[in-house]
Amino acid sequence: MPDSLPSDSVGLVSPQTIRFDTPIELACGQTLDSYDLVVETYGTLNPDASNAVLICHALSGHHHAAGYHSMEDKKPGWWDSCIGPGKPIDTNRFFVVSLNNLGGCHGSTGPNSTNPATGKPYGPDFPVITVADWVKSQAYLADHLGIEQWAAVVGGSLGGMQALQWSLDYPERLRHSVVIASTPRLSAQNIAFNEVARQAITSDREFHDGRYYDFGAVPRRGLMLARMVGHITYLSDASMGEKFGRELREEAYKFGFDAEFQVESYLRYQGERFSESFDANTYLLMTRALDYFDPAYAAGGDLAKALAPASCEYLVLSFSTDWRFSPERSEEMVNAMISARKKVSYAEIDAPWGHDAFLIPTPRYTDIFTAYMDRVAREVGA
Amino acid sequence: MRPDLDIIQQWVQPGHHVLDLGCGNGTLLDFLQRERGATGFGLEINPDHITTCMAKGVSVIEQNLDTQGLDNFDDGMFDVVLMTQALQAVRRPDKVIEEMLRVGREGIVTFPNFAHWRLRWGLALSGRMPESDALPYKWYNTPNIRLCTFKDFEALCRQKGIRIKSRRVVDGQHQNSWLARLWPNLLGEIAIYRITRENP
């Protein structure tokens, strides 16, 4: 808990729930007649509504991107390092909108919400949501907030995919798309890791085909394993090595299979913590959205062709030790943007933390992000 | 504006798509975008320069010519490919020039002349590697690993069937001088070449 809030924090914030009663048609063919989105905003929307920035979250993210909910909070929002007064996404200049995506488990309508048709939680009946569906729901959110055009749509990882999708689906509705530590499509290896995670969840005896809510059960073990395998892909060999090495919890080997190495106990702890706060069905849904994302697919695999409608400027950033979505994946995207004659800037940032580097403020990352967003702010008169 | 950049900007037409190899802090591209209505990219590897470009709104790609080449650019996608004061710092200038004229219709190249009289004189007199305003480094820490003379460059162009559309020679302060026009390889410090594979 902070004794007093840091001066570069957005301070105490509270989420709001926005109800949407206009049906949303989803890529899978189903329609949700009504749904809630939980949203936090930071900063002030200027009179011509030109200074709005949308933050798109990654797999396990949510609407609470910056600031604190109470003075008792141990940690600020998940991207507090980049959002706040004087930070890269400067809340003195921008009006920042951060939401929990549809299908999420932090208040927006998702598998653990009540299905009006049955009066019970949706569970496995909740439709599989795609990145394009999220973007559509975010566009409805923009309508609701009176934002015709975002100054920028920004996201890391799965969030970066949404920033990219925005530029294709609503080209006139954003000036800049900031795609960080992301990829234009998952590789077979990426999908394989997701499948292991899903298998861990669905094979948990407490999963009950996704209707665990009806049984008062939680597939905690499966969710924990899913998170453990996912977590490994977010770190680099070097950062794990530096953090844990081969360090043991006690002095000698015990010739058993309990968590003896520090890295084992760390992963178990992370997995357990996660399994207490995240919904298993949402995890399945999010990983599937990742798998399906492939904007080039409709253009016969030609990403440059798929990018044709885009009119925004792009900033693409990758991190040197990210092996989940490596710099090569970002470069693939950048090259397609170049071929399609889009405006794009790209940098590969040297950072030891693997995929997680997009959440950690290294000097070069902060400098570039600040320089770019400062220019965006000037462009929209913020 | 520096006279060499002033000469270059006259060769870029409104609407031209431009690639600037080693674009530095983006001064030239920024000018070409704002004043000449050009579009395009800069390639750069210096982190501070990249940040400055982004702050200016110059599209910049972090890309190392030595290791990555220009493979990611399509044939003929640029009207002009620029390379100011960077040719002497790449590992294979011959390949870079060929690549420039693959991805662009026209190339503009500037580099310091190693046959300038002061460098010749310095080497002859002291027996040490020459230094000058255009080449301010020591032999062991210089990024300029492929120094050449105007004559060398022109011989390379001939050998590769590249046509020199025009050549402008300036002194160390980037000023035009009639003497340098008369004896360029001796009196010119920096040359600005406009090259192409297209027939006149």
Coordinates of C-alpha atoms in Angstrom, one line a residue:
Chain A
M1 CA 0.0 0.0 0.0
P2 CA 1.4 3.4 -0.8
D3 CA 1.4 5.8 2.2
S4 CA 0.7 8.6 -0.3
L5 CA 0.1 8.3 -4.0
P6 CA 3.1 9.0 -6.2
S7 CA 3.0 12.3 -8.0
D8 CA 3.1 10.6 -11.4
S9 CA 0.1 8.4 -10.6
V10 CA -3.4 9.1 -11.9
G11 CA -4.3 8.6 -8.3
L12 CA -7.5 6.9 -7.0
V13 CA -9.7 5.7 -9.8
S14 CA -12.9 3.8 -9.9
P15 CA -14.3 1.7 -12.7
Q16 CA -17.8 2.2 -14.3
T17 CA -20.0 -0.3 -15.9
I18 CA -21.6 0.7 -19.2
R19 CA -24.6 -1.2 -20.4
F20 CA -25.0 -1.8 -24.2
D21 CA -28.5 -2.8 -25.4
T22 CA -27.8 -2.7 -29.1
P23 CA -27.1 -6.3 -30.2
I24 CA -23.6 -7.0 -31.3
E25 CA -23.1 -9.6 -34.1
L26 CA -20.0 -11.7 -33.6
A27 CA -17.7 -13.4 -36.0
C28 CA -18.9 -16.8 -34.9
G29 CA -22.4 -16.0 -36.2
Q30 CA -24.0 -15.5 -32.8
T31 CA -25.4 -12.3 -31.4
L32 CA -25.3 -10.9 -27.9
D33 CA -28.4 -8.8 -27.4
S34 CA -27.0 -6.8 -24.5
Y35 CA -23.8 -6.7 -22.6
D36 CA -21.8 -4.8 -20.0
L37 CA -18.3 -3.3 -20.5
V38 CA -16.3 -2.2 -17.4
V39 CA -14.3 0.9 -18.1
E40 CA -11.8 3.1 -16.4
T41 CA -10.8 6.5 -17.8
Y42 CA -7.9 8.8 -16.9
G43 CA -7.4 12.4 -17.8
T44 CA -10.0 14.7 -19.4
L45 CA -11.6 14.6 -22.8
N46 CA -10.9 17.9 -24.6
P47 CA -13.8 19.9 -26.2
D48 CA -13.3 18.5 -29.7
A49 CA -12.8 14.9 -28.3
S50 CA -9.5 14.6 -30.2
N51 CA -7.3 13.6 -27.3
A52 CA -8.7 10.1 -26.6
V53 CA -6.4 7.1 -26.4
L54 CA -7.7 3.6 -26.1
I55 CA -5.7 1.0 -24.2
C56 CA -6.3 -2.6 -25.2
H57 CA -5.4 -5.3 -22.7
A58 CA -3.6 -8.6 -23.2
L59 CA -4.6 -12.1 -22.2
S60 CA -5.0 -11.7 -18.5
G61 CA -5.4 -8.0 -18.4
H62 CA -8.5 -5.9 -17.6
H63 CA -9.8 -2.3 -17.3
H64 CA -7.6 -1.3 -14.3
A65 CA -4.5 -0.1 -16.2
A66 CA -3.4 2.8 -14.0
G67 CA -3.8 4.3 -10.6
Y68 CA -5.2 2.7 -7.4
H69 CA -8.6 1.7 -6.4
S70 CA -8.0 2.4 -2.8
M71 CA -5.2 3.4 -0.4
E72 CA -5.1 -0.3 0.6
D73 CA -4.0 -1.5 -2.9
K74 CA -0.7 -3.2 -2.9
K75 CA -0.1 -2.5 -6.6
P76 CA -1.3 0.0 -9.1
G77 CA -3.0 -0.9 -12.4
W78 CA -1.2 -3.2 -14.8
W79 CA 0.3 -0.5 -17.1
D80 CA 0.9 2.2 -14.5
S81 CA 4.5 2.4 -15.7
C82 CA 3.3 3.9 -19.0
I83 CA 0.1 5.7 -18.1
G84 CA 0.0 8.8 -15.8
P85 CA 1.0 12.4 -15.6
G86 CA 4.3 12.9 -17.4
K87 CA 4.4 9.2 -18.4
P88 CA 4.5 8.1 -22.1
I89 CA 0.7 8.1 -22.2
D90 CA 0.5 11.4 -20.4
T91 CA -2.8 11.8 -18.7
N92 CA -2.3 15.6 -18.4
R93 CA -2.8 15.7 -22.2
F94 CA -4.7 12.5 -23.1
F95 CA -8.0 11.2 -22.2
V96 CA -7.3 7.5 -21.6
V97 CA -9.9 4.8 -21.9
S98 CA -9.2 1.3 -20.6
L99 CA -11.8 -1.5 -20.6
N100 CA -12.2 -5.1 -19.7
N101 CA -13.0 -6.8 -23.0
L102 CA -16.1 -8.8 -23.8
G103 CA -15.7 -12.3 -22.5
G104 CA -13.5 -11.1 -19.7
C105 CA -13.9 -12.0 -16.0
H106 CA -13.4 -8.6 -14.4
G107 CA -16.9 -7.2 -14.7
S108 CA -17.6 -7.1 -18.4
T109 CA -20.0 -9.6 -19.8
G110 CA -18.3 -13.0 -20.1
P111 CA -18.7 -16.7 -19.4
N112 CA -19.2 -16.1 -15.7
S113 CA -22.1 -13.6 -16.3
T114 CA -25.7 -14.7 -16.1
N115 CA -27.1 -15.8 -19.4
P116 CA -30.5 -14.1 -19.6
A117 CA -31.9 -17.1 -21.5
T118 CA -31.2 -19.5 -18.7
G119 CA -30.8 -17.5 -15.6
K120 CA -27.5 -19.3 -15.0
P121 CA -23.9 -18.4 -15.9
Y122 CA -23.1 -18.7 -19.6
G123 CA -20.2 -21.0 -19.0
P124 CA -19.4 -22.9 -22.3
D125 CA -22.4 -21.3 -24.0
F126 CA -20.7 -17.9 -24.1
P127 CA -19.7 -17.4 -27.7
V128 CA -16.1 -17.6 -28.8
I129 CA -15.0 -14.0 -29.2
T130 CA -12.4 -12.8 -31.8
V131 CA -10.1 -9.8 -31.8
A132 CA -12.4 -8.2 -34.5
D133 CA -15.3 -8.7 -32.1
W134 CA -13.5 -6.9 -29.4
V135 CA -12.6 -4.1 -31.8
K136 CA -16.3 -3.8 -32.8
S137 CA -17.4 -3.6 -29.1
Q138 CA -14.7 -1.0 -28.5
A139 CA -16.1 1.0 -31.4
Y140 CA -19.5 0.9 -29.8
L141 CA -17.8 2.1 -26.6
A142 CA -16.2 5.0 -28.5
D143 CA -19.7 5.9 -29.8
H144 CA -21.0 5.9 -26.3
L145 CA -18.2 8.1 -25.1
G146 CA -18.6 10.6 -28.0
I147 CA -15.2 9.7 -29.5
E148 CA -15.4 9.8 -33.2
Q149 CA -11.6 9.3 -33.7
W150 CA -9.0 8.0 -31.3
A151 CA -5.7 9.9 -31.2
A152 CA -4.2 6.5 -30.8
V153 CA -5.2 2.9 -30.1
V154 CA -2.4 1.3 -28.0
G155 CA -1.8 -2.3 -26.9
G156 CA 0.8 -4.8 -26.1
S157 CA 0.7 -8.5 -27.1
L158 CA -2.9 -9.5 -27.6
G159 CA -3.6 -5.8 -27.1
G160 CA -1.4 -5.0 -30.0
M161 CA -3.5 -7.3 -32.2
Q162 CA -6.5 -5.2 -31.3
A163 CA -4.6 -2.0 -32.2
L164 CA -3.7 -3.5 -35.6
Q165 CA -7.3 -4.8 -36.2
W166 CA -8.7 -1.3 -35.4
S167 CA -6.6 0.1 -38.3
L168 CA -8.2 -2.4 -40.7
D169 CA -11.8 -2.3 -39.5
Y170 CA -12.3 1.4 -38.7
P171 CA -9.5 3.1 -40.6
E172 CA -11.0 6.6 -40.2
R173 CA -11.5 6.2 -36.5
L174 CA -7.9 6.3 -35.3
R175 CA -4.9 8.5 -36.1
H176 CA -2.2 6.2 -34.7
S177 CA -2.0 2.5 -34.0
V178 CA 0.7 1.5 -31.4
V179 CA 1.5 -2.2 -31.7
I180 CA 3.9 -3.4 -29.0
A181 CA 5.4 -6.9 -28.6
S182 CA 2.8 -8.4 -30.8
T183 CA 2.5 -10.5 -34.0
P184 CA 0.3 -10.6 -37.1
R185 CA -0.5 -14.2 -36.4
L186 CA 0.3 -17.0 -33.9
S187 CA 2.9 -19.5 -34.9
A188 CA 2.3 -23.3 -34.5
Q189 CA 4.5 -23.1 -31.4
N190 CA 2.3 -20.3 -29.9
I191 CA -0.9 -22.3 -30.6
A192 CA 0.8 -25.4 -29.1
F193 CA 1.4 -23.6 -25.8
N194 CA -2.2 -22.4 -25.8
E195 CA -3.4 -25.9 -26.4
V196 CA -1.4 -27.2 -23.4
A197 CA -3.0 -24.5 -21.3
R198 CA -6.5 -25.3 -22.5
Q199 CA -5.9 -29.0 -22.0
A200 CA -4.8 -28.3 -18.4
I201 CA -8.1 -26.5 -17.8
T202 CA -10.5 -28.8 -19.5
S203 CA -8.9 -32.0 -18.1
D204 CA -9.3 -30.7 -14.5
R205 CA -12.0 -32.8 -12.8
E206 CA -13.5 -29.6 -11.5
F207 CA -14.1 -28.2 -14.9
H208 CA -17.4 -30.0 -15.5
D209 CA -17.4 -29.2 -19.3
G210 CA -17.3 -25.5 -18.4
R211 CA -20.3 -25.6 -16.1
Y212 CA -18.3 -25.6 -12.9
Y213 CA -20.3 -22.6 -11.6
D214 CA -23.4 -24.8 -11.4
F215 CA -21.5 -27.3 -9.3
G216 CA -20.0 -24.7 -7.0
A217 CA -16.6 -25.8 -8.3
V218 CA -13.5 -24.1 -9.7
P219 CA -11.0 -25.9 -11.9
R220 CA -8.2 -24.2 -9.9
R221 CA -5.6 -26.8 -10.6
G222 CA -6.0 -26.6 -14.4
L223 CA -6.0 -22.9 -14.4
M224 CA -2.9 -22.9 -12.2
L225 CA -1.1 -25.2 -14.7
A226 CA -2.3 -23.1 -17.6
R227 CA -0.9 -20.0 -16.0
M228 CA 2.4 -21.7 -15.2
V229 CA 3.0 -22.8 -18.8
G230 CA 1.9 -19.4 -20.0
H231 CA 4.1 -17.6 -17.5
I232 CA 7.2 -19.4 -18.8
T233 CA 6.6 -18.0 -22.3
Y234 CA 6.4 -14.5 -20.9
L235 CA 9.9 -14.6 -19.4
S236 CA 13.3 -15.1 -21.0
D237 CA 15.8 -17.8 -20.2
A238 CA 18.1 -15.0 -19.1
S239 CA 15.6 -13.3 -16.8
M240 CA 14.6 -16.5 -15.2
G241 CA 18.2 -17.4 -14.8
E242 CA 19.0 -14.1 -13.2
K243 CA 15.9 -14.2 -10.9
F244 CA 16.2 -17.8 -9.8
G245 CA 19.2 -19.5 -11.3
R246 CA 19.3 -23.0 -9.8
E247 CA 18.7 -21.6 -6.3
L248 CA 17.1 -24.1 -3.9
R249 CA 14.5 -23.2 -1.3
E250 CA 16.5 -25.2 1.3
E251 CA 20.2 -26.1 1.3
A252 CA 20.2 -29.6 -0.1
Y253 CA 18.3 -31.8 -2.5
K254 CA 15.6 -33.7 -0.8
F255 CA 15.3 -36.4 -3.5
G256 CA 11.6 -35.8 -3.9
F257 CA 9.2 -34.0 -6.2
D258 CA 8.1 -31.1 -4.1
A259 CA 9.0 -27.6 -5.2
E260 CA 12.7 -27.6 -4.3
F261 CA 14.0 -25.0 -6.7
Q262 CA 13.0 -21.4 -6.3
V263 CA 11.7 -21.3 -9.8
E264 CA 9.3 -24.1 -9.1
S265 CA 7.8 -22.4 -6.0
Y266 CA 7.6 -19.1 -7.9
L267 CA 5.6 -20.6 -10.7
R268 CA 3.4 -22.5 -8.4
Y269 CA 2.7 -19.3 -6.4
Q270 CA 2.0 -17.3 -9.5
G271 CA -0.3 -20.1 -10.8
E272 CA -2.2 -20.3 -7.6
R273 CA -2.6 -16.6 -7.2
F274 CA -3.9 -16.4 -10.8
S275 CA -6.3 -19.3 -10.3
E276 CA -8.0 -17.5 -7.5
S277 CA -8.8 -14.5 -9.5
F278 CA -9.3 -15.6 -13.1
D279 CA -12.1 -17.4 -14.8
A280 CA -11.2 -20.7 -16.6
N281 CA -13.7 -20.2 -19.4
T282 CA -12.3 -16.7 -20.0
Y283 CA -8.8 -18.2 -20.2
L284 CA -10.0 -20.6 -22.9
L285 CA -11.7 -17.8 -24.8
M286 CA -8.8 -15.5 -24.7
T287 CA -6.3 -18.1 -25.9
R288 CA -8.7 -19.0 -28.7
A289 CA -9.0 -15.4 -29.8
L290 CA -5.2 -15.4 -29.9
D291 CA -5.1 -18.5 -32.1
Y292 CA -7.7 -17.2 -34.5
F293 CA -6.1 -13.8 -35.0
D294 CA -4.8 -13.7 -38.6
P295 CA -5.8 -10.5 -40.5
A296 CA -3.9 -11.7 -43.6
Y297 CA -6.0 -14.8 -43.9
A298 CA -8.9 -13.1 -45.7
A299 CA -6.4 -11.6 -48.1
G300 CA -5.0 -15.0 -49.1
G301 CA -2.2 -14.8 -46.6
D302 CA -0.9 -11.4 -47.9
L303 CA -0.7 -9.1 -44.9
A304 CA 0.3 -6.1 -47.1
K305 CA -3.0 -6.6 -49.0
A306 CA -4.9 -6.9 -45.8
L307 CA -3.5 -3.6 -44.7
A308 CA -4.8 -1.8 -47.7
P309 CA -7.7 0.0 -46.0
A310 CA -5.6 1.4 -43.2
S311 CA -4.9 5.1 -43.1
C312 CA -3.4 5.6 -39.6
E313 CA 0.3 5.8 -38.7
Y314 CA 1.9 2.9 -37.0
L315 CA 4.4 2.6 -34.2
V316 CA 5.7 -1.0 -33.9
L317 CA 7.9 -2.0 -31.0
S318 CA 9.6 -5.3 -30.2
F319 CA 11.9 -6.6 -27.5
S320 CA 15.1 -8.4 -28.1
T321 CA 14.6 -11.4 -25.8
D322 CA 10.9 -11.8 -26.5
W323 CA 10.6 -15.3 -27.8
R324 CA 6.8 -15.6 -27.5
F325 CA 6.3 -12.8 -30.1
S326 CA 9.8 -12.3 -31.3
P327 CA 11.2 -9.2 -33.1
E328 CA 10.9 -11.2 -36.3
R329 CA 7.2 -11.3 -36.0
S330 CA 7.0 -7.5 -35.5
E331 CA 9.3 -7.1 -38.5
E332 CA 7.0 -9.2 -40.6
M333 CA 4.3 -6.8 -39.7
V334 CA 6.5 -3.7 -40.4
N335 CA 7.6 -5.1 -43.8
A336 CA 3.9 -5.6 -44.8
M337 CA 3.2 -2.0 -43.7
I338 CA 6.2 -0.8 -45.8
S339 CA 5.0 -2.8 -48.8
A340 CA 1.5 -1.4 -48.4
R341 CA 3.0 2.1 -48.3
K342 CA 1.7 2.8 -44.8
K343 CA 3.5 5.2 -42.4
V344 CA 5.3 3.1 -39.9
S345 CA 8.1 3.5 -37.4
Y346 CA 9.8 0.5 -35.8
A347 CA 12.3 -0.1 -33.1
E348 CA 13.6 -3.3 -31.4
I349 CA 14.3 -2.5 -27.8
D350 CA 17.1 -4.3 -26.0
A351 CA 15.6 -5.7 -22.8
P352 CA 16.3 -8.9 -20.9
W353 CA 12.8 -9.7 -19.7
G354 CA 11.3 -11.5 -22.6
H355 CA 7.7 -10.9 -23.6
D356 CA 7.0 -9.2 -20.2
A357 CA 9.4 -6.4 -21.2
F358 CA 6.4 -4.4 -22.6
L359 CA 5.2 -3.9 -19.1
I360 CA 8.6 -2.8 -17.7
P361 CA 9.8 0.8 -18.2
T362 CA 13.3 0.5 -19.6
P363 CA 14.9 3.9 -20.5
R364 CA 14.9 3.4 -24.3
Y365 CA 11.4 2.0 -24.3
T366 CA 10.2 5.0 -22.2
D367 CA 12.1 7.5 -24.4
I368 CA 10.7 6.2 -27.7
F369 CA 7.1 5.7 -26.4
T370 CA 7.2 9.3 -24.8
A371 CA 8.7 10.8 -28.0
Y372 CA 6.0 9.2 -30.2
M373 CA 3.1 10.0 -27.9
D374 CA 4.3 13.5 -27.4
R375 CA 4.1 14.0 -31.1
V376 CA 0.6 12.4 -31.2
A377 CA -0.4 14.9 -28.5
R378 CA 0.9 17.8 -30.5
E379 CA -0.8 16.7 -33.6
V380 CA -4.2 16.6 -31.9
G381 CA -3.6 19.9 -30.0
A382 CA -3.5 18.2 -26.6
Chain B
M1 CA 19.8 24.7 -44.7
R2 CA 23.1 23.1 -45.4
P3 CA 24.1 23.6 -49.0
D4 CA 24.4 19.8 -49.7
L5 CA 20.9 19.2 -48.3
D6 CA 19.6 22.2 -50.3
I7 CA 21.0 20.6 -53.5
I8 CA 19.4 17.3 -52.6
Q9 CA 16.0 18.7 -51.9
Q10 CA 15.9 20.3 -55.4
W11 CA 16.1 16.8 -56.8
V12 CA 13.1 15.5 -54.9
Q13 CA 9.7 16.3 -56.4
P14 CA 6.4 16.7 -54.6
G15 CA 4.7 13.3 -54.0
H16 CA 8.0 11.4 -54.3
H17 CA 8.3 8.3 -52.1
V18 CA 11.8 8.6 -50.5
L19 CA 14.0 6.2 -48.6
D20 CA 16.8 7.7 -46.6
L21 CA 19.5 5.2 -45.6
G22 CA 21.2 6.3 -42.4
C23 CA 18.7 9.1 -41.9
G24 CA 20.3 10.4 -38.7
N25 CA 18.0 12.6 -36.7
G26 CA 15.6 12.9 -39.7
T27 CA 16.3 16.6 -40.6
L28 CA 16.3 16.0 -44.3
L29 CA 13.3 13.7 -44.4
D30 CA 11.4 16.1 -42.1
F31 CA 12.2 18.9 -44.6
L32 CA 11.3 16.9 -47.6
Q33 CA 8.0 15.9 -46.0
R34 CA 7.0 19.4 -44.9
E35 CA 8.4 21.5 -47.7
R36 CA 8.5 19.2 -50.7
G37 CA 5.4 17.1 -50.0
A38 CA 7.4 13.9 -50.2
T39 CA 6.6 10.7 -48.2
G40 CA 8.9 8.0 -47.1
F41 CA 11.1 6.2 -44.5
G42 CA 14.4 6.6 -42.9
L43 CA 16.6 3.7 -41.8
E44 CA 18.7 4.2 -38.8
I45 CA 20.5 2.2 -36.1
N46 CA 21.4 5.0 -33.6
P47 CA 18.8 4.8 -30.7
D48 CA 18.9 8.5 -30.0
H49 CA 18.5 9.4 -33.7
I50 CA 15.5 7.0 -33.9
T51 CA 13.8 8.6 -30.9
T52 CA 14.4 12.1 -32.4
C53 CA 12.9 11.0 -35.7
M54 CA 9.8 9.7 -33.9
A55 CA 9.5 12.9 -32.0
K56 CA 9.6 14.8 -35.3
G57 CA 7.0 12.6 -37.0
V58 CA 9.6 11.1 -39.4
S59 CA 8.8 7.4 -40.1
V60 CA 11.9 5.6 -39.1
I61 CA 12.8 1.9 -39.1
E62 CA 15.5 0.4 -37.0
Q63 CA 17.4 -1.5 -39.5
N64 CA 21.1 -2.3 -40.0
L65 CA 22.2 -2.1 -43.7
D66 CA 25.2 -4.3 -43.0
T67 CA 23.3 -7.2 -41.6
Q68 CA 19.8 -6.8 -42.9
G69 CA 20.3 -5.1 -46.3
L70 CA 17.2 -3.9 -48.1
D71 CA 15.6 -7.3 -48.6
N72 CA 12.3 -6.1 -47.0
F73 CA 11.8 -3.4 -49.7
D74 CA 10.1 -4.2 -53.0
D75 CA 11.7 -3.5 -56.4
G76 CA 11.2 0.1 -57.6
M77 CA 9.0 1.1 -54.6
F78 CA 10.8 4.4 -54.1
D79 CA 11.3 7.4 -56.4
V80 CA 14.5 8.4 -54.7
V81 CA 16.8 6.6 -52.3
L82 CA 19.1 8.8 -50.3
M83 CA 22.4 8.1 -48.6
T84 CA 24.1 11.1 -47.2
Q85 CA 27.5 10.6 -45.6
A86 CA 26.9 6.9 -44.8
L87 CA 28.3 5.1 -47.9
Q88 CA 31.8 5.0 -46.4
A89 CA 30.5 3.5 -43.2
V90 CA 28.8 0.3 -44.6
R91 CA 30.6 -2.9 -45.1
R92 CA 29.8 -3.4 -48.8
P93 CA 29.1 -0.1 -50.5
D94 CA 29.0 -1.8 -53.9
K95 CA 26.1 -4.0 -52.8
V96 CA 24.3 -1.1 -51.1
I97 CA 24.4 0.9 -54.3
E98 CA 23.0 -1.9 -56.3
E99 CA 20.3 -2.4 -53.7
M100 CA 19.5 1.4 -53.7
L101 CA 18.9 1.2 -57.5
R102 CA 16.8 -2.0 -57.1
V103 CA 14.4 -0.4 -54.7
G104 CA 14.5 3.1 -56.1
R105 CA 14.5 4.7 -59.6
E106 CA 17.2 7.1 -58.6
G107 CA 19.9 7.3 -55.9
I108 CA 21.4 10.3 -54.3
V109 CA 24.7 9.6 -52.6
T110 CA 27.1 11.9 -50.8
F111 CA 30.4 11.0 -49.3
P112 CA 33.7 12.6 -48.3
N113 CA 36.5 12.5 -50.9
F114 CA 39.6 10.7 -49.7
A115 CA 41.6 12.3 -52.5
H116 CA 41.1 15.9 -51.3
W117 CA 44.4 17.7 -51.4
R118 CA 44.5 18.3 -47.7
L119 CA 44.2 14.6 -46.9
R120 CA 46.8 13.7 -49.6
W121 CA 49.1 16.4 -48.2
G122 CA 48.6 15.2 -44.6
L123 CA 49.4 11.6 -45.4
A124 CA 52.4 12.6 -47.6
L125 CA 53.8 14.9 -45.0
S126 CA 53.2 13.2 -41.7
G127 CA 52.9 9.6 -42.8
R128 CA 49.9 9.2 -40.5
M129 CA 46.3 8.5 -41.4
P130 CA 44.7 11.9 -42.3
E131 CA 42.0 13.6 -40.3
S132 CA 39.8 16.4 -41.3
D133 CA 36.5 18.1 -40.5
A134 CA 34.7 15.6 -42.7
L135 CA 36.8 12.7 -41.3
P136 CA 37.4 13.6 -37.7
Y137 CA 38.2 10.1 -36.3
K138 CA 41.3 8.1 -35.5
W139 CA 42.1 5.1 -37.8
Y140 CA 41.2 2.7 -35.1
N141 CA 37.8 4.1 -34.0
T142 CA 36.5 5.5 -37.3
P143 CA 33.1 4.3 -38.5
N144 CA 34.3 5.3 -42.0
I145 CA 35.7 1.9 -43.0
R146 CA 35.3 2.2 -46.8
L147 CA 36.8 5.5 -47.7
C148 CA 37.1 6.2 -51.4
T149 CA 37.7 9.0 -53.9
F150 CA 35.5 10.5 -56.4
K151 CA 37.4 8.7 -59.1
D152 CA 36.9 5.3 -57.3
F153 CA 33.2 5.9 -57.0
E154 CA 32.8 6.8 -60.6
A155 CA 34.8 3.7 -61.7
L156 CA 32.5 1.5 -59.6
C157 CA 29.5 3.1 -61.3
R158 CA 31.0 2.5 -64.7
Q159 CA 31.7 -1.1 -63.8
K160 CA 28.1 -1.7 -62.7
G161 CA 26.5 0.1 -65.6
I162 CA 25.2 2.8 -63.4
R163 CA 24.7 6.2 -65.0
I164 CA 25.7 9.4 -63.1
K165 CA 23.0 11.9 -63.8
S166 CA 24.8 14.7 -62.1
R167 CA 27.6 15.4 -59.7
R168 CA 27.9 18.4 -57.4
V169 CA 31.0 19.0 -55.4
V170 CA 31.2 21.1 -52.2
D171 CA 33.9 22.0 -49.7
G172 CA 34.0 21.0 -46.1
Q173 CA 31.6 23.8 -45.2
H174 CA 29.3 22.4 -47.9
Q175 CA 29.8 25.5 -50.0
N176 CA 30.1 25.4 -53.8
S177 CA 33.4 26.6 -55.1
W178 CA 34.6 27.1 -58.7
L179 CA 38.0 25.6 -57.9
A180 CA 36.3 22.4 -56.7
R181 CA 34.3 22.2 -59.9
L182 CA 37.5 22.5 -61.9
W183 CA 39.5 19.9 -60.1
P184 CA 37.0 17.9 -58.1
N185 CA 39.1 14.9 -57.1
L186 CA 41.8 17.2 -55.8
L187 CA 39.8 20.1 -54.4
G188 CA 36.4 18.8 -53.6
E189 CA 35.7 17.6 -50.1
I190 CA 32.2 16.2 -50.4
A191 CA 30.5 15.0 -53.5
I192 CA 26.7 14.7 -54.2
Y193 CA 26.0 12.1 -56.9
R194 CA 22.7 11.5 -58.5
I195 CA 22.7 8.0 -60.0
T196 CA 20.3 5.8 -61.9
R197 CA 20.0 2.7 -64.0
E198 CA 17.5 4.3 -66.3
N199 CA 18.5 5.5 -69.7
P200 CA 18.4 9.2 -70.4

